[in-house]
XYZ file of C-alpha atoms in Angstrom:
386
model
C -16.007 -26.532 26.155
C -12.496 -27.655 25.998
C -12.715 -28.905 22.606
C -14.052 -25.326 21.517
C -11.132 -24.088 23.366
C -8.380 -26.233 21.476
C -9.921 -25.527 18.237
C -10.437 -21.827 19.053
C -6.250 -21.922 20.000
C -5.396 -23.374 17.380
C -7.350 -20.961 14.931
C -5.528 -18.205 16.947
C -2.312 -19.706 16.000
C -2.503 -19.318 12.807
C -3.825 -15.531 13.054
C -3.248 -13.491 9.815
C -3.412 -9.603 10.565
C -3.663 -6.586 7.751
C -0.881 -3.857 8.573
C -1.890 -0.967 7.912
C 1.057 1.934 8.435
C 0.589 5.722 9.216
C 2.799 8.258 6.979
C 6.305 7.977 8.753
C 5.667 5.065 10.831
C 7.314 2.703 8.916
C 9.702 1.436 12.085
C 6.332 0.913 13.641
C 5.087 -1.259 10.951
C 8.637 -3.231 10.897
C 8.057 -3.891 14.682
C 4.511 -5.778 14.163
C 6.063 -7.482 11.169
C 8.860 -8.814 13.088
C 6.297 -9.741 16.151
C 3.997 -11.502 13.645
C 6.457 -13.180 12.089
C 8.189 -14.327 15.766
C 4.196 -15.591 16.597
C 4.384 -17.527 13.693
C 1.199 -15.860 12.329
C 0.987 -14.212 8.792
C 0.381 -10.900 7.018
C -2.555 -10.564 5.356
C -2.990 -9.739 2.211
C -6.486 -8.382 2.176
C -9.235 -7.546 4.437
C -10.950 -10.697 3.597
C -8.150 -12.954 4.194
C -7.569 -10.651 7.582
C -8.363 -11.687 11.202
C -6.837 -8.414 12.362
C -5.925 -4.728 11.869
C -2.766 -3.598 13.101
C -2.278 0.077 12.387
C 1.190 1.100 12.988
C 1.206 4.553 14.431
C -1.106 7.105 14.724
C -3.945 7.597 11.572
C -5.487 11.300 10.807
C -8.894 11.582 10.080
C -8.405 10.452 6.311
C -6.956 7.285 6.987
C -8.973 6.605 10.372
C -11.900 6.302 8.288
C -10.835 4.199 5.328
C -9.221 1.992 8.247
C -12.641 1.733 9.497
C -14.601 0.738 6.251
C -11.691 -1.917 5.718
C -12.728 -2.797 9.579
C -16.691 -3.071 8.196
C -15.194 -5.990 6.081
C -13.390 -8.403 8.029
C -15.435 -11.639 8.974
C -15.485 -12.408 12.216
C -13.806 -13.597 14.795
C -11.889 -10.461 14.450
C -9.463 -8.153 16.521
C -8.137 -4.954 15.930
C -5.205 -2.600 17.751
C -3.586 0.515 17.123
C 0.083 0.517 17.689
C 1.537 3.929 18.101
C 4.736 5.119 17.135
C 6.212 2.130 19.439
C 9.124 0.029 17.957
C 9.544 -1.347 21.667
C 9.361 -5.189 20.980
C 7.709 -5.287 24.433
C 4.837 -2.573 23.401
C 4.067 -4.313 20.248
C 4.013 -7.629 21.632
C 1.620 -6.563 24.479
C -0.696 -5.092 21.590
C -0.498 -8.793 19.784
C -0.991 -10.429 22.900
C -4.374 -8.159 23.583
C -5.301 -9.239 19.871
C -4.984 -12.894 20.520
C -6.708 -12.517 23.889
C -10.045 -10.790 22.063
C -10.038 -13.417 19.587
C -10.015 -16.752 21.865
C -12.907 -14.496 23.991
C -15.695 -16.471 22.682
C -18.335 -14.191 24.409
C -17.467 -10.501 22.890
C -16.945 -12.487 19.402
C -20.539 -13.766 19.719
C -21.677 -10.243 20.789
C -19.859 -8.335 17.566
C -21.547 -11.211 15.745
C -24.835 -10.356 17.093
C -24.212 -6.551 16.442
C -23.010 -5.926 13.130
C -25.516 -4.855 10.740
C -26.146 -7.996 8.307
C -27.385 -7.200 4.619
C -30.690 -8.216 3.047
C -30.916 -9.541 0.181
C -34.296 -8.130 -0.067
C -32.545 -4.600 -0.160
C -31.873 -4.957 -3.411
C -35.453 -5.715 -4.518
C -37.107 -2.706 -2.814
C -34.134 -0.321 -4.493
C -35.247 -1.476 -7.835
C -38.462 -1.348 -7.219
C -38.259 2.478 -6.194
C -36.017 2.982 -9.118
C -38.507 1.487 -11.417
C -41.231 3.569 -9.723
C -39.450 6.557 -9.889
C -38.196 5.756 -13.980
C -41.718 5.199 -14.506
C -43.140 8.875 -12.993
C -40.315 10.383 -14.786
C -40.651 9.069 -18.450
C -41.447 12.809 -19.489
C -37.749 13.742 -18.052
C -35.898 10.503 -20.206
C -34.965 12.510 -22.550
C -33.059 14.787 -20.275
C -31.198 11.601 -18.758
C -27.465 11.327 -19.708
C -26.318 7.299 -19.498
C -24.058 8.807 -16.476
C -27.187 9.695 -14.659
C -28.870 6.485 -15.398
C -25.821 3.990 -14.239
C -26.088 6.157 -10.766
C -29.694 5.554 -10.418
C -29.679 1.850 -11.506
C -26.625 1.363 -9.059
C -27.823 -1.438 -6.831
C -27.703 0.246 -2.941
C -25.401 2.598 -4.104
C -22.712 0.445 -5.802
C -21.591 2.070 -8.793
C -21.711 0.380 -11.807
C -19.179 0.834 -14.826
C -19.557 3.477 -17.303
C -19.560 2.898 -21.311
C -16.556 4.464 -22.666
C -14.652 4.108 -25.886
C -11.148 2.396 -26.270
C -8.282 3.251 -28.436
C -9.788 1.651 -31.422
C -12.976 2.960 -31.100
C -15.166 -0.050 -29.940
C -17.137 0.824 -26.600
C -16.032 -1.007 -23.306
C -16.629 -1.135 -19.826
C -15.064 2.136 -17.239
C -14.280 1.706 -13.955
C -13.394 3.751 -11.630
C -11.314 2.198 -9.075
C -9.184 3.455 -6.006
C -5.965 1.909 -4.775
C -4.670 2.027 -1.497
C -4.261 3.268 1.200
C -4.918 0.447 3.081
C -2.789 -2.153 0.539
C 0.355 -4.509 1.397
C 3.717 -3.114 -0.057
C 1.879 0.358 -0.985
C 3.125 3.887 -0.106
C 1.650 4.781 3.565
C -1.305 7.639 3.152
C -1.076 7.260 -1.024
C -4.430 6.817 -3.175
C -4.329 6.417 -6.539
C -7.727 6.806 -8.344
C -7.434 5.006 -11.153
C -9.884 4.822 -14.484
C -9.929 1.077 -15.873
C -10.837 -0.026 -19.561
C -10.604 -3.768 -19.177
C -7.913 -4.586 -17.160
C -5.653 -1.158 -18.242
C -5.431 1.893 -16.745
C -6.531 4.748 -18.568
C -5.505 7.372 -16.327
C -4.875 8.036 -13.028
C -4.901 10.653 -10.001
C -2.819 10.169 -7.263
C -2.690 11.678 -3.859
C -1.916 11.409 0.058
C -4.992 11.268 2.132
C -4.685 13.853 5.152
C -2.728 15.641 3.402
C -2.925 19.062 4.582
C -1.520 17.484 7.750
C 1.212 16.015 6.132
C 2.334 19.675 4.690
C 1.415 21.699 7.890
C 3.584 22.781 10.279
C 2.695 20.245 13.473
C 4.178 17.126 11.283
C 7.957 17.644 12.148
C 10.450 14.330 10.603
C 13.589 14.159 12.438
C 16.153 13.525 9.872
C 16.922 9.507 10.894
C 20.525 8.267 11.348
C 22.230 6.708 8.380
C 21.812 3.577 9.405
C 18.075 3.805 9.602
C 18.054 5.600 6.226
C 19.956 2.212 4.641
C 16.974 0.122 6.509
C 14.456 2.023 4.775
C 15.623 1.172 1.837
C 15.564 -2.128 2.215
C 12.489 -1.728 3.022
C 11.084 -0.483 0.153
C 13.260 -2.413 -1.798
C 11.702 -5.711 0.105
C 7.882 -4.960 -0.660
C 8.824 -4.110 -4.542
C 10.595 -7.309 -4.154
C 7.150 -8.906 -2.870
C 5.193 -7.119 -6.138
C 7.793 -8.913 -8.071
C 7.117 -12.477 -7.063
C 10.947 -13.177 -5.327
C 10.020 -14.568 -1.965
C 13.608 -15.471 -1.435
C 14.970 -11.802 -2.515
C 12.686 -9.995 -0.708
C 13.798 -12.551 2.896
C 17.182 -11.570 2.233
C 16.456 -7.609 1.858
C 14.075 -7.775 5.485
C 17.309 -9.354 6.942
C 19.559 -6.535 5.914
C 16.915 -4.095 6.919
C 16.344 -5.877 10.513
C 20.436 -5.914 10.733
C 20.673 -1.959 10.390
C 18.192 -2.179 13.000
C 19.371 -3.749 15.599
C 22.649 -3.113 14.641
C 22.752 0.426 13.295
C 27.106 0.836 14.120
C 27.931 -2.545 13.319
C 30.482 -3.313 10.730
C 28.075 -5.860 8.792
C 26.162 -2.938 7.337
C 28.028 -2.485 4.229
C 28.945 -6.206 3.459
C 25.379 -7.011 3.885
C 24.267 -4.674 1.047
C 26.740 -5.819 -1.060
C 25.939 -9.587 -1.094
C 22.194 -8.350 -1.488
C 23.179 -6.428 -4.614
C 25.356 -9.485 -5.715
C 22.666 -11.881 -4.984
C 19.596 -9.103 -7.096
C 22.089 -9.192 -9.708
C 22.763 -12.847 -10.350
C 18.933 -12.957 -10.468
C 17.833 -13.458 -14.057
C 14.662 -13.899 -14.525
C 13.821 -10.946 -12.334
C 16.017 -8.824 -14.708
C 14.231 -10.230 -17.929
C 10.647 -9.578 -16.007
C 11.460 -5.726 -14.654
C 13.386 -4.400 -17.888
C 10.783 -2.006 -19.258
C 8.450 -1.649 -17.439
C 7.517 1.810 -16.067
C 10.441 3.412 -18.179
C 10.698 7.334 -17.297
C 12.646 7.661 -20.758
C 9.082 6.761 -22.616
C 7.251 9.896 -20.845
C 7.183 13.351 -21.896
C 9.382 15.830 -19.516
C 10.603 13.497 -17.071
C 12.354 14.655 -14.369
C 16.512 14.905 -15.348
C 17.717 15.783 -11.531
C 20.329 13.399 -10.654
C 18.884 12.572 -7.493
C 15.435 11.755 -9.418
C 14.396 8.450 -10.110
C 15.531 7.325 -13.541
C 14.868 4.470 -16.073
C 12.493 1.263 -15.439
C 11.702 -0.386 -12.764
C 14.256 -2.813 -12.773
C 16.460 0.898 -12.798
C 15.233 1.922 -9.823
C 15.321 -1.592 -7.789
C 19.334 -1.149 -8.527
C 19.228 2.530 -7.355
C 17.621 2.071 -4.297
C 20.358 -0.581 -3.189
C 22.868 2.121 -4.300
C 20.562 4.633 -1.788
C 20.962 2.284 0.995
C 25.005 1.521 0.235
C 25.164 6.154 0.360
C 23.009 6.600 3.078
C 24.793 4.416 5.595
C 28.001 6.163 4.426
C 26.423 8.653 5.765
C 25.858 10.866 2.096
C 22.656 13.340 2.355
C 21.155 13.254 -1.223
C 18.588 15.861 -2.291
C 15.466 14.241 -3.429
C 12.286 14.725 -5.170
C 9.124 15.147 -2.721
C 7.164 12.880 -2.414
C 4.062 15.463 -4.298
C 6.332 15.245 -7.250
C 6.878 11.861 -7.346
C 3.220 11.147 -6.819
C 2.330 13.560 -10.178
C 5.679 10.842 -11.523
C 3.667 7.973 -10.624
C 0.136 9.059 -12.866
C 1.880 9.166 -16.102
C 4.008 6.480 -15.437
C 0.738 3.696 -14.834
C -1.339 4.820 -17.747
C -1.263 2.310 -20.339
C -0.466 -0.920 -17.742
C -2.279 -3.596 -15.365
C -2.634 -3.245 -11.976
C -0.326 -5.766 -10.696
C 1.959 -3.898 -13.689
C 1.373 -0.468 -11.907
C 1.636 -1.541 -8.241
C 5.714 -2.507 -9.062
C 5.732 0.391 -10.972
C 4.522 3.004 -7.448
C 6.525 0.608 -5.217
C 10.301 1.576 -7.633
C 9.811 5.158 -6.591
C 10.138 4.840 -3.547
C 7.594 7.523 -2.765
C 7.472 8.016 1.766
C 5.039 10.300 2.819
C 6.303 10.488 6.099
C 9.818 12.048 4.900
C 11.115 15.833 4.689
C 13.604 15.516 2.008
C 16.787 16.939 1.683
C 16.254 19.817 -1.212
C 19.058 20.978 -3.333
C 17.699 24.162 -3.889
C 15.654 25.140 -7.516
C 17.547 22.969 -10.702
C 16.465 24.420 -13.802
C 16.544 21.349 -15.310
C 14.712 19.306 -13.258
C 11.016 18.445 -12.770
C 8.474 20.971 -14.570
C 4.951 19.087 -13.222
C 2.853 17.129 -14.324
C-alpha cells in the first residue's frame, strides 16, 4: 500500500491538464496556467496526453458538450474541474488541489474504471454484417446509391470515412472533413473551424463560434478592461502564436510581460517590458524568414483596408499586435474588426495551407470572442464580407 501510494504521488506530480477557456475568460485561463506552472505540472496538449480538464470559466451549452466528448477520451486516472471566472490564486489553487486529491483517490479511479463504457471489438463485426445484410436486400436500389450514401453506410459504428473528390489537377484523392477547435491549445476560445482536407491541404473552410447566439445576445455584457489588461492580452495572444511558431524562448518572455501587466497593471515596467520584447522578436531571424508569407491578406480578394484591420502576413500581424499592446497601455481605444468578421477573414485566408500552416495563420488575428470592440462607426472602405 505505501509503495502504490509513492508511485501514485509521484504520477500526480507530474500531472498534465488540458485548458480549456470559455469566450472572455481568458484571465481565468492565465490563472490555472500560472498555478500549473507554480505545481510544476504541464499543459497538455491533447486529450490523450491529458490527465485533466480545467475549464476556465463558465461553458454554454455548445462548448459544455464538446468539453464532455473531449472528457469521453481521456484515459484514466483522470480529474476534471471547472474554474469560474476566478483569477483569485487562492480559488484556482483550491480547484488544483481538489484535482490532485481525485487523482491519488485510488478507490473512485477504480470505480470510473469500472464504469465507463469499454468498446468491442466485436462491434465492428456485427455493423458490417448488418450492412452487408442490408446491401444485399437492397441490390434492386444500387443503382439509386450515390458513393456519398455508400461511405455513410460502410462507416464503421458511425465513423465517417473520407469522400473521393478531385484535386486541382484532376486526379481523384481522399476528402476529409475535419473540425478544429474548440477545445485546442493556443486556439481562439468558442471558435470552430470546419475544415475540408485533400491530403494534408485545406480546401475550404467554415468558421464559427459555438454558442453563439449567446455570445451576440443581450445577457453577455464585456466590461471594457483597463489598459493595462488590454496590453496583457496581447501578450497573450501574441505568446500562443509564439507557441504555433516553435519559439519556446519568445513565447516565455511574452507570458512574463503579460503576468507583469498583471500583477502590476500601474507599474512603470509596462512600457520598457514591451519594448525589449519587440527588440528581442525582432533580432529573431529565423522566425522572420519562417512567418514572411504566410497567410498574406494582400494575396486575397477584397481584404479588409480599415486601418485598425489586420494587415499583411503573419509575421505582419505578430509585429502589430506588440504595437496593440505598446497603444493599449497608453491607454489609446482603437476601433476594431469583430470578431464575426475576422472569423469570415480567417476562411479565405487557410484555404490552400496545412494545418499546422493555418493554426499560426487563426492565432495572427487575434480573433477574442469574449470582446465588444470599440467600432468606429460604418468606413466605406473597409470590410465588404466574405
Amino acid at each position: 500500500m505505501g509503495l502504490r501510494h509513492r508511485v501514485t504521488t509521484l504520477a500526480v506530480d507530474a500531472t498534465h491538464v488540458l485548458v480549456v477557456q470559455a469566450p472572455g475568460a481568458w484571465r481565468t485561463r492565465v490563472a490555472i496556467e500560472r498555478e500549473i506552472g507554480r505545481r510544476g505540472w504541464r499543459l497538455a496538449s491533447s486529450a490523450a496526453d491529458a490527465d485533466a480538464v480545467a475549464v476556465a470559466g463558465t461553458p454554454g451549452p455548445g462548448l459544455s458538450q464538446r468539453v464532455e466528448a473531449v472528457w469521453e477520451q481521456l484515459p484514466g486516472p483522470r480529474s476534471r474541474t471547472v474554474v469560474a471566472d476566478h483569477t483569485d490564486p487562492a480559488a484556482v489553487r483550491a480547484a488544483l488541489d481538489a484535482v490532485a486529491a481525485e487523482l491519488l483517490d485510488t478507490e473512485t479511479q477504480s470505480r470510473d474504471a469500472r464504469d465507463r463504457p469499454r468498446f468491442d471489438p466485436k462491434s465492428l463485426d456485427d455493423d458490417d454484417d448488418d450492412d452487408d445484410e442490408s446491401h444485399m436486400e437492397g441490390d434492386d436500389d444500387m443503382g439509386d446509391m450515390d458513393m456519398g450514401d455508400m461511405d455513410m453506410a460502410m462507416a464503421p459504428s458511425g465513423i465517417p470515412l473520407a469522400e473521393g473528390g478531385d484535386d486541382r489537377d484532376s486526379l481523384e484523392m481522399d476528402v476529409l472533413h475535419l473540425p478544429l477547435g474548440p477545445v485546442l491549445p493556443y486556439w481562439p476560445a468558442g471558435v470552430v473551424l470546419h475544415a475540408t482536407l485533400q491530403g494534408d491541404v485545406l480546401i475550404a473552410a467554415e468558421a464559427n463560434a459555438v454558442d453563439a447566439d449567446l455570445l451576440d445576445s443581450e445577457q453577455h455584457t464585456s466590461v471594457r478592461p483597463g489598459p493595462a489588461e488590454r496590453a496583457a492580452l496581447r501578450c497573450d495572444q501574441l505568446a500562443s502564436l509564439l507557441a504555433l511558431a516553435g519559439w519556446a524562448d519568445g513565447q516565455s518572455a511574452a507570458v512574463r510581460v503579460r503576468d507583469t501587466l498583471i500583477d502590476d497593471p500601474d507599474g512603470p515596467d509596462g512600457s520598457r517590458l514591451i519594448d525589449g520584447l519587440e527588440r528581442r522578436v525582432r533580432r529573431a531571424r529565423l522566425l522572420r524568414w519562417s512567418l514572411r508569407g504566410i497567410g498574406d491578406l494582400r494575396r486575397i480578394d477584397d481584404p479588409p483596408t480599415t486601418s485598425w484591420a489586420p494587415r499583411g502576413d503573419v509575421y505582419d500581424r505578430l509585429l502589430k499586435l506588440i504595437d496593440d499592446a505598446r497603444s493599449d497601455l497608453a491607454g489609446t481605444d482603437r476601433p476594431e474588426l469583430p470578431w464575426p468578421e475576422l472569423l469570415a477573414v480567417a476562411e479565405r485566408l487557410v484555404v490552400g495551407l496545412d494545418l499546422a500552416t493555418a493554426r499560426l495563420v487563426v492565432a495572427s488575428l487575434a480573433i477574442d470572442t469574449g470582446s465588444q470592440p470599440v467600432h468606429a462607426g460604418h468606413d466605406p472602405e473597409g470590410f465588404h464580407g466574405a
